[in-house]
mmCIF file of C-alpha atoms and ligand atoms in Angstrom:
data_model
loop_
_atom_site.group_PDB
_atom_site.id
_atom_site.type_symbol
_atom_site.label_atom_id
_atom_site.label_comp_id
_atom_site.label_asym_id
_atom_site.label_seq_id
_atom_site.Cartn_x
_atom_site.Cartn_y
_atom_site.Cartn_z
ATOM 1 C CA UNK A 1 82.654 69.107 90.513
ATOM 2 C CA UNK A 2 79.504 70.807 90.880
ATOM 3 C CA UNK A 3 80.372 73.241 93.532
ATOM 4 C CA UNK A 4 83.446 74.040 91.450
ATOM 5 C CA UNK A 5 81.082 74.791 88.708
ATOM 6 C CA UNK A 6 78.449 76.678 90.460
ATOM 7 C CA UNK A 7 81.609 79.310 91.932
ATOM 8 C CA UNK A 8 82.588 79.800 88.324
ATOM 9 C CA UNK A 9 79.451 80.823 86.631
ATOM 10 C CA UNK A 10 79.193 82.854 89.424
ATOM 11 C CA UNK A 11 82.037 84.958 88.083
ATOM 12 C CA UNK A 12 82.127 86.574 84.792
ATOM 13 C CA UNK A 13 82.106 83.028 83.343
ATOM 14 C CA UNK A 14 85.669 84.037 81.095
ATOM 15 C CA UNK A 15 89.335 82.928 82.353
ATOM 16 C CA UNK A 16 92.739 83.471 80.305
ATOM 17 C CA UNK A 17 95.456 82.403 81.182
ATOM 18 C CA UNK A 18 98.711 84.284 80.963
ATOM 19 C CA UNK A 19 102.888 83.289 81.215
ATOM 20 C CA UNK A 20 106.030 82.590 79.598
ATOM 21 C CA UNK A 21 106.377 79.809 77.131
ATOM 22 C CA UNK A 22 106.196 76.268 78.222
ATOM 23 C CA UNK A 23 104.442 77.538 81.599
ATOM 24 C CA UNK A 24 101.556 75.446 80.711
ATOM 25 C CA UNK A 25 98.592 77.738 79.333
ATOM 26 C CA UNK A 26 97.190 75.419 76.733
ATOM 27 C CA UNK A 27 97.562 72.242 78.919
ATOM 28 C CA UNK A 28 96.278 73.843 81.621
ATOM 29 C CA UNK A 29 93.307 75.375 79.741
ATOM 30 C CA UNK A 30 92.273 72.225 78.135
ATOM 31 C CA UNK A 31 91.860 70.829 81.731
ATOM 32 C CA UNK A 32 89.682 73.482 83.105
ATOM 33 C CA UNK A 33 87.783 73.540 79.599
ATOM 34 C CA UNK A 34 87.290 70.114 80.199
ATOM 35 C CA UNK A 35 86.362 70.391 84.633
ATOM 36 C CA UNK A 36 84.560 73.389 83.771
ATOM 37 C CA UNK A 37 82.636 72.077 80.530
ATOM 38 C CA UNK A 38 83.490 75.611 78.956
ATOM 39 C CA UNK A 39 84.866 76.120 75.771
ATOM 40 C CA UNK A 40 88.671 76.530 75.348
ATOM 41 C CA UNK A 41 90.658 78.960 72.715
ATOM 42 C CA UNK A 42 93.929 79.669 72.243
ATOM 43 C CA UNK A 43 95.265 82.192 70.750
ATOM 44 C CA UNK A 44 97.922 80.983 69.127
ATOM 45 C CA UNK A 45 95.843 78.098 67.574
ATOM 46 C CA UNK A 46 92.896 80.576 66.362
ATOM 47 C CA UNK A 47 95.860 82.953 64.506
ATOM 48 C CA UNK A 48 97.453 79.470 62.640
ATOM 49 C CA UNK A 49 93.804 78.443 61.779
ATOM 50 C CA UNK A 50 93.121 81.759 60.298
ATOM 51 C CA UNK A 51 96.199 82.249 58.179
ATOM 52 C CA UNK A 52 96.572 78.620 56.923
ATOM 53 C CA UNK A 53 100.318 78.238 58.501
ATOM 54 C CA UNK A 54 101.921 78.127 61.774
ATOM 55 C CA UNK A 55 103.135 80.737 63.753
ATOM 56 C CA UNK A 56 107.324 79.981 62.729
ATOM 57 C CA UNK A 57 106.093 80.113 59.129
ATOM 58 C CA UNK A 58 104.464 83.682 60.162
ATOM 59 C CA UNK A 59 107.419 84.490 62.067
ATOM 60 C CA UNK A 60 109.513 83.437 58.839
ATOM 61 C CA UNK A 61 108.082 85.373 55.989
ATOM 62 C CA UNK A 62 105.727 88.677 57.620
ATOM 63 C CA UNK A 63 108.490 88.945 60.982
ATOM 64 C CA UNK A 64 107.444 89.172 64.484
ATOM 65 C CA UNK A 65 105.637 93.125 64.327
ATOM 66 C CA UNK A 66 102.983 91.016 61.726
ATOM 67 C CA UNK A 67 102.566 88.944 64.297
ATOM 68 C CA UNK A 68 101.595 90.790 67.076
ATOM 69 C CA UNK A 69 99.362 93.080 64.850
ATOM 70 C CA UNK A 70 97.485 90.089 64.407
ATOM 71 C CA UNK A 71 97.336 88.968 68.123
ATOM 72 C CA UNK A 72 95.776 92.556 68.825
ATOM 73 C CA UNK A 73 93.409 92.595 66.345
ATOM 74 C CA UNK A 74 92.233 88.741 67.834
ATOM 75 C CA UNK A 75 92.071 90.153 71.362
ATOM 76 C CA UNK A 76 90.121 93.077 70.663
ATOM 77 C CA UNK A 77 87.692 90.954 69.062
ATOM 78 C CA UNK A 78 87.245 88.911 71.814
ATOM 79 C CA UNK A 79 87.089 91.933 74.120
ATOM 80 C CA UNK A 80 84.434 92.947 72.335
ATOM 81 C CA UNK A 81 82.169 89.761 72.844
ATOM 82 C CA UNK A 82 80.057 89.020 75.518
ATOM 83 C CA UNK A 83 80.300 85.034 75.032
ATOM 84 C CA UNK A 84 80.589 83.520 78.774
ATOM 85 C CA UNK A 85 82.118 80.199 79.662
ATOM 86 C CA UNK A 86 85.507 79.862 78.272
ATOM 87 C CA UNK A 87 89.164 79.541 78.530
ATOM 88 C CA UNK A 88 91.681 81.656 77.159
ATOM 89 C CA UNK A 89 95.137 81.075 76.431
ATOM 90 C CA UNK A 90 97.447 83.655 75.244
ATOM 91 C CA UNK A 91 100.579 83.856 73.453
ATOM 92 C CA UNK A 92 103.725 84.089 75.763
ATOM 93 C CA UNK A 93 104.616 87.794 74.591
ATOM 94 C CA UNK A 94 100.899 88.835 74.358
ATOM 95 C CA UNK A 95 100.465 91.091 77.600
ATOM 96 C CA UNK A 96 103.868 92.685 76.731
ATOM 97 C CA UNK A 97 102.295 95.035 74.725
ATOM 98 C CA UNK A 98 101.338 97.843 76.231
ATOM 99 C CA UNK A 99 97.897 98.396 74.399
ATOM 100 C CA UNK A 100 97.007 94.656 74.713
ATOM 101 C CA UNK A 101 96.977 94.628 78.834
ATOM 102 C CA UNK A 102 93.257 96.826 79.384
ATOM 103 C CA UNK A 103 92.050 94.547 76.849
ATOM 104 C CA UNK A 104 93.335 91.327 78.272
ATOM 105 C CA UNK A 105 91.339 92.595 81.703
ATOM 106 C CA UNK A 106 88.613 93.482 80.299
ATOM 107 C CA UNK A 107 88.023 89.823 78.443
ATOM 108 C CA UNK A 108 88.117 87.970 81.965
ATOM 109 C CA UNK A 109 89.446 86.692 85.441
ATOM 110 C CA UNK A 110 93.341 86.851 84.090
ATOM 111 C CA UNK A 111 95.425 84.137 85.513
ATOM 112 C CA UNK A 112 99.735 84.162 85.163
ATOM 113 C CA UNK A 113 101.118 80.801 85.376
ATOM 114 C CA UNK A 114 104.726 81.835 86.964
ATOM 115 C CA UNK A 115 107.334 79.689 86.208
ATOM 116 C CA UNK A 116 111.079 79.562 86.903
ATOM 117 C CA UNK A 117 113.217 79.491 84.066
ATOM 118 C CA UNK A 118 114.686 76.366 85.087
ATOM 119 C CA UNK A 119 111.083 74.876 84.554
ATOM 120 C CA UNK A 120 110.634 76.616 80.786
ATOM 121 C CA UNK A 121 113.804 75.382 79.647
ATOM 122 C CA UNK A 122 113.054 71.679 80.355
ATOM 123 C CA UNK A 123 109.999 71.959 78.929
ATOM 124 C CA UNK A 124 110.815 73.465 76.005
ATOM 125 C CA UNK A 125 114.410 72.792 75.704
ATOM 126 C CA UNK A 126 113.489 70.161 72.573
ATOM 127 C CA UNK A 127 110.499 72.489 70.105
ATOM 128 C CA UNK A 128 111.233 73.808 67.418
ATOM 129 C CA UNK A 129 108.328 75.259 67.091
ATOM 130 C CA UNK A 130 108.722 78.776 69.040
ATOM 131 C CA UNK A 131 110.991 80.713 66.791
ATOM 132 C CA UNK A 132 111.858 83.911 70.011
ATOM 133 C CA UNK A 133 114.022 80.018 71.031
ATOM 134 C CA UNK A 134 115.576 79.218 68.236
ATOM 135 C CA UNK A 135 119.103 81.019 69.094
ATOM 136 C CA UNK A 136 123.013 80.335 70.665
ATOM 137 C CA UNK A 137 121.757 80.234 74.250
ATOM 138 C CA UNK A 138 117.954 79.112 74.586
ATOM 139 C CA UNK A 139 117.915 79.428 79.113
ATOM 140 C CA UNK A 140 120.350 82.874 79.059
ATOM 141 C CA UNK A 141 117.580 84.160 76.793
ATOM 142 C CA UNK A 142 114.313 82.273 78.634
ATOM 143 C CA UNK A 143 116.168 83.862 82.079
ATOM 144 C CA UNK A 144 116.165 87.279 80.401
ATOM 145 C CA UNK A 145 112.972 87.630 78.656
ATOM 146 C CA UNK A 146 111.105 86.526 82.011
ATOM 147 C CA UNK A 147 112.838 88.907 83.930
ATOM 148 C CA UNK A 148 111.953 92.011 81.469
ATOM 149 C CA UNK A 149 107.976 90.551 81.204
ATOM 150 C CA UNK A 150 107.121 89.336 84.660
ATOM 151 C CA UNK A 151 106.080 92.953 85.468
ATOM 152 C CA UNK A 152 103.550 92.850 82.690
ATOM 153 C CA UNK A 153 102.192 89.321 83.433
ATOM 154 C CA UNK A 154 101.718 90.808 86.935
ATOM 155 C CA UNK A 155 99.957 93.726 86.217
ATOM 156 C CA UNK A 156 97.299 91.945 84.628
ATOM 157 C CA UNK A 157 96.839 89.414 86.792
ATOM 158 C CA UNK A 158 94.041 89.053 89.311
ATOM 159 C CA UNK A 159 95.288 85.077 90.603
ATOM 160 C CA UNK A 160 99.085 84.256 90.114
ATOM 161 C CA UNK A 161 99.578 80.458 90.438
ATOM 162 C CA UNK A 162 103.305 79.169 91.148
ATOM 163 C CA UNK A 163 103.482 76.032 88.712
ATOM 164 C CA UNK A 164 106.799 74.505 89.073
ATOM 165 C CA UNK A 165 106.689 70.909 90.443
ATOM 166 C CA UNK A 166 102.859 70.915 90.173
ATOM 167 C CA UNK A 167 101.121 68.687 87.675
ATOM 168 C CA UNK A 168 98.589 70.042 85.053
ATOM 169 C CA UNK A 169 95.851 68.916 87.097
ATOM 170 C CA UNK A 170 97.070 70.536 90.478
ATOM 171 C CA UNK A 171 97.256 73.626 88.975
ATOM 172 C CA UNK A 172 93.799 73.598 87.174
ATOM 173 C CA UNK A 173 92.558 72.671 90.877
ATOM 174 C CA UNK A 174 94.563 75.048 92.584
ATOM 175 C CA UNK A 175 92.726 77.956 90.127
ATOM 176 C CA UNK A 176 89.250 76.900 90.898
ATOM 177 C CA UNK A 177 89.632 76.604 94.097
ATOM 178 C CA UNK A 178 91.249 79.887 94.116
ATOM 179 C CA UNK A 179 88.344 81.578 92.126
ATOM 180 C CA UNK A 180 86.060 80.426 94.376
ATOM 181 C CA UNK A 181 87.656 81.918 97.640
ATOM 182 C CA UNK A 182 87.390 85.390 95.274
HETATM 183 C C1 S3P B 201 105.640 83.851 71.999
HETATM 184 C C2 S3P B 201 105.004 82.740 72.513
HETATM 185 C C3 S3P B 201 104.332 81.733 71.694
HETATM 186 C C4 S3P B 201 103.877 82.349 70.361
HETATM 187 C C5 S3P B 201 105.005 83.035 69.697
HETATM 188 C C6 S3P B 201 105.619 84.158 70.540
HETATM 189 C C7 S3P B 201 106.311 84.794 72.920
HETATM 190 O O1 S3P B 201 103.212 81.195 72.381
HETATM 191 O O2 S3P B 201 102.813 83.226 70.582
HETATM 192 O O3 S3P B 201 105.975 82.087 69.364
HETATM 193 O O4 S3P B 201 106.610 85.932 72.531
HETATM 194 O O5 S3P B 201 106.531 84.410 74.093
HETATM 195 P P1 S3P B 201 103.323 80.125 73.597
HETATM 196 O O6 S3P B 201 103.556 80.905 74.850
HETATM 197 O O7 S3P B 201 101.974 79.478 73.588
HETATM 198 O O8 S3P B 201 104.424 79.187 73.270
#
């Protein structure tokens, strides 16, 4: 634990973590948080906080374009701070957004959790509570909108982890480890 410790602070101290809904972001950061004794965010959490209601509610009555606004205005905020120590999740359509990737970079070591969309749809197959799912044909459109973002989850990336068939705690492993052989 230690030595996985000592190679992190001896990066820029700031990870976020990137991918498709249901790839595992918050689960995943709430495991390093908690190896790494860092502090964990997420974005989507910090935008329901803020406005008092969850994200389908925000979805519902401002529409998606609202919602984004708001996720760039978050990310440039923490872009601009120079806290160290913690772990980043992002919404699913976040680095889709052209303007958002240099500022997604520039916050920390940028991690994409790729996963098949055989893998999202079981794991999300039952919430309601991502309204981009809520339609005729939940895996055509998980197979579609993975194929048109993949691109931009890779060009941010600096570590892409493969997460289908691992558990939550192979994959926080398998991203130390792999920002310590950086
Ligand atoms: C979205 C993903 C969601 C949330 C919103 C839009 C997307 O976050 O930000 O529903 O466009 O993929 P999670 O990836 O945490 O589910």
């Amino acid at each position: 634990m230690s030595e996985y410790k000592n190679k992190f602070l001896n990066t820029d101290g700031r990870i976020v973590l990137e991918g498709y809904m249901g790839s595992g972001k918050s689960s995943v950061g709430r495991k390093l948080s908690f190896l790494l004794k860092c502090e964990f965010n997420d974005t989507d959490n910090v935008i329901e906080n803020k406005e008092g209601r969850k994200i389908s509610e925000i979805f519902e009555e401002n529409g998606e374009a609202y919602f984004r606004n708001l996720e760039t205005e978050l990310l440039k905020k923490y872009g601009d701070s120079e806290s160290k120590n913690l772990i980043l999740s992002l919404g699913g359509g976040t680095p889709v957004r052209e303007e958002n990737r240099p500022i997604i970079k520039k916050i920390g070591t940028v991690v994409y959790l790729r996963a098949t969309p055989e893998t999202v749809y079981e794991r999300v197959k039952r919430s309601k509570t991502r309204p981009l799912l809520q339609c005729e044909d939940p895996f055509g459109r998980i197979k579609e909108m993975i194929a048109e973002r993949d691109g931009a989850y890779t060009e941010c990336a600096d570590i892409i982890v493969d997460v289908d068939n691992k558990s939550i705690s192979e994959i926080a492993d398998e991203i130390i480890k792999r920002m310590g052989d950086k």
